[in-house]
Every structure is written in C-alpha cells, then in structure tokens.
Amino acid sequence: MLTPVNPTTGTALPEVESLTLAEAEDMIGRAVAAAPAWAAMSYSERAKCLINIAAEMRECKDELAQLMAKEMGKPMREGLGEVEKSAFCAEYYADNGEAFLEPETLASDATDSYVCHQPLGTVLGILPWNAPVWLALRFLAPALMAGNTCVMKPDPNVPESAACLTRIFQKNLPDGVMQNLPITTEIVGDAIDHPGIKAVSFTGSSGAGQKVAARAAAGLKPAVLELGGSDPCIVLNDADIQKACDVITLSRMINAGQSCIAAKRVIVEAGVYDDVCRELTERFNALELGDPSLENQCIGPIAREDLRDQLHSQVMRSIQDGAECLTGGEKPDMPGFFYPPTLLAGVTSEMAVFREETFGPVLAICKAANLDEALTIANDTEYGLGSSIWTGSDTSAQRAARELNAGQVAINGIVKTDPRLPSGGIGKSGYGRELGPHGIREFVNIKQIWAA
C-alpha cells in the first residue's frame, strides 16, 4: 500500500493500493505493445496530442494545484504556476520537436551520409514528489514527441496528483502510450529490468540516483539523472545588493526550499558581507508559515516528517560546529511538518549545511575575500547542478560563467528551469540533459546512414 500523509496537518491521507510485480509488468507490457504504432505516427499527429494535453492541463489546473497542496504542501500560487509551466513544456515540444529531430547531413566519403533520430521504444520515468506535474512533463513531453511510449513511476507521496495527470494524458493519447505505475520502492528495480524498458529517466537524490544508474547500466540501458545540488550563489562588492537579496530569498523559499536548483550556499565578498547578512535576515523574518491550500504568500511545510528532522539535524550540527543562526533554526510548535526560514552565517566548508544538500528553507552564508576565493569555495563540492553570480562587472560575470563547475550559471538572476533551455548537472548532480533541444535527443537512436 502507498500511505501518503498531508504535511500541513500531519494526518494520514487515504491509502492507495500499489501494483504487484505482475500487475506492474502487465502495465509496462501495454506501453511496449503500443510503441510501434505510436512511433509510426507523424510528428504532427503526436504534436496534436500534446497540444490537447496542454489545454486540458490548464482546464484542470485548480484540481492539480489543490492535490499538490494536499499531498506535498506546495502553496496554491506555486502549484498553479507549475501547471502553467508544464503546459507550456508540452506546447514547446509540440511546436519544436520535429525540427529538433530533423535528419542531419554530414560530409563523408559517401554519396549521401546523414544522421536520423529514431525512438528507442518505451522509457521509464522515476519521479520525485517535490514538483509532481513539472518533473513529469520534463520527462513525458520530449519522450512522447520523439515517438517513445512512457511509463511514469510517481513518488508514493503524491498518488492522487499522479492519477489526475495520468487521466489527462490518457484521455488525449492512444491506448497504452502513457502508463502510470503506482508501485513501492522495493520493485522499482524490477521495473528497470523489464526487457521492454529501453531507457530510464530519474529525478531524485544522489544516493537513489546511484542505485538507479547501476541497475540501468546492468541492463545496458541509457539513463538521464537529475540529482541533488548544493548550489552556490556568489555576491560581489559591486552587486546590486537589494535585488540580489530579493532574488536569493525567492530562490531559497520556493516550494519551502525543496528544490534541487535553489540557492543553498551564498558566498559573499567581504566588503558587503555584513550588508547581505542584514538584508537577508530582514527578508527571512518577514516570511510566514501557513496553509498551502489557501491563496496567500505563505511558506508551506516540508513534505515528510523524516525530511524535516533530517534538515533540522543539519542545522543543529552546523551550529554546533560554529555557524551563527541569524534567524529560524527551531521546529515550530504547530501541526504538520513546517520548518522556519533559517539563515546561518559564518558557514565554513566542514559544516553539514555546506557539504550536504539542504532540502528546505535553510540558507548558508560564507565569506570570501575576493572573486578568486569565492570561486574556490563555490567549487568545493561534489555537486554541480545550478550556480549564480551577482556582480556589476561583465568581466567577473563571464569569468564565473566559465569557471563555476555546474550544469548552468545564472548571471544577476535566479537559477530556473525553462523548457527552451537544457537542464542537468555534473558530478553527484547527475548526467544527461532534460529540456531544450538536448533533452529530446536523450532518448532516441542517433542512427548514421551511409550511401555509396
């Protein structure tokens, strides 16, 4: 059984029966059986399906947002935005997928030589709870447009959100093309091993990603892994401090800080260190915890009690090691799994909030003498997902863009995902890319054709 809990109240939600291994294999088999006919359809036919899905997602956006608020604590305003962004993702690939997969002529000793892009078959997407609609669309939209059929394994925290999304997809797709796989973690490996699964997409923690990667590799199946992050944000003396602190606060507090690409380590040049600490403290103190199902500006709860306890442990261990808690740091006396916006200053590289991914509204502040030291601190991590720099100098910005070890760099702005741009990481943050033209090419056979 899947046993979700409402994180706002801490009360159990209705249990959902998980599939047995035999039932899961049957579900995967339906997607495999549907693959040849789906691959044979024209790009325009597949695009029409995605356009219809996007339209229906917008019609159901209130329902989807309410389900996310109930199952994982996402504030309504963020849930509505997530659905809109996801619908745009479907439309983006509907409009551009064919062009991204156009045959490419390459010069050789042949009369004609070119590369074409053909679907692999059936792709398994193993998804987390923190953005159950958006992360599903990042996997589904490009894979489907490329001609693959898809099996979606949602997180056990969000079974109703997944069921609602599945209903929308299946209403607008031929039978079998998209399947939902509500299973327990224990049989995920068996799903990866299924001979009909030709590739795997996984979003989640680095530890879980290593297990998925090993299982996929054992079957010689390609995988895309979008894993954890400890994203650095550099603030130099010549930055627009007010704007930087506004955006850093927004970045860290979206989804109650439960975002892989949120700023987690702010590295501040010494000349503005005290100013940044003061400005961020003011902004953090102005934030309020509240019911995510209401239309307000609240910070919602952490999705599970064990995740909140882990986050609190990271904070406490860092304080014990010498970090200064400027605000927050105490579990509130209220129902649910809330955690206050927490700001830790004087953070150094041996502390938990520096070395580990903090998945919640906790921000670490480090001091650097100059850009050289800031870059050294930023790159002192096994992760490499997002990163950012705030500066008035184009020279400093471009140097940081070159030298930061990450899958993406934002200059004077927020690190975000956009359907039009590739997203992914290096190191313990994973490999492969989602979104943009690169994302749709992950799950195709790049076939070389040579003609004498």
PDB file of C-alpha atoms in Angstrom, residues 407-408 416-424 433-439:
ATOM      1  CA  GLY A 407      25.266  22.468 -15.401  1.00  0.00           C
ATOM      2  CA  GLN A 408      24.008  26.043 -15.534  1.00  0.00           C
ATOM      3  CA  LYS A 416      15.489  28.285 -13.035  1.00  0.00           C
ATOM      4  CA  THR A 417      14.397  25.654 -15.486  1.00  0.00           C
ATOM      5  CA  ASP A 418      12.934  26.676 -18.823  1.00  0.00           C
ATOM      6  CA  PRO A 419      11.528  24.259 -21.447  1.00  0.00           C
ATOM      7  CA  ARG A 420      13.633  26.073 -24.056  1.00  0.00           C
ATOM      8  CA  LEU A 421      16.989  25.538 -22.315  1.00  0.00           C
ATOM      9  CA  PRO A 422      18.835  22.336 -21.351  1.00  0.00           C
ATOM     10  CA  SER A 423      18.957  21.443 -17.676  1.00  0.00           C
ATOM     11  CA  GLY A 424      21.144  18.983 -15.799  1.00  0.00           C
ATOM     12  CA  ARG A 433      20.124  16.713 -20.011  1.00  0.00           C
ATOM     13  CA  GLU A 434      16.428  17.453 -19.892  1.00  0.00           C
ATOM     14  CA  LEU A 435      14.571  20.197 -21.773  1.00  0.00           C
ATOM     15  CA  GLY A 436      15.601  22.247 -24.789  1.00  0.00           C
ATOM     16  CA  PRO A 437      16.783  20.574 -27.991  1.00  0.00           C
ATOM     17  CA  HIS A 438      19.226  18.466 -25.980  1.00  0.00           C
ATOM     18  CA  GLY A 439      16.509  16.883 -23.838  1.00  0.00           C
TER      19      GLY A 439
END
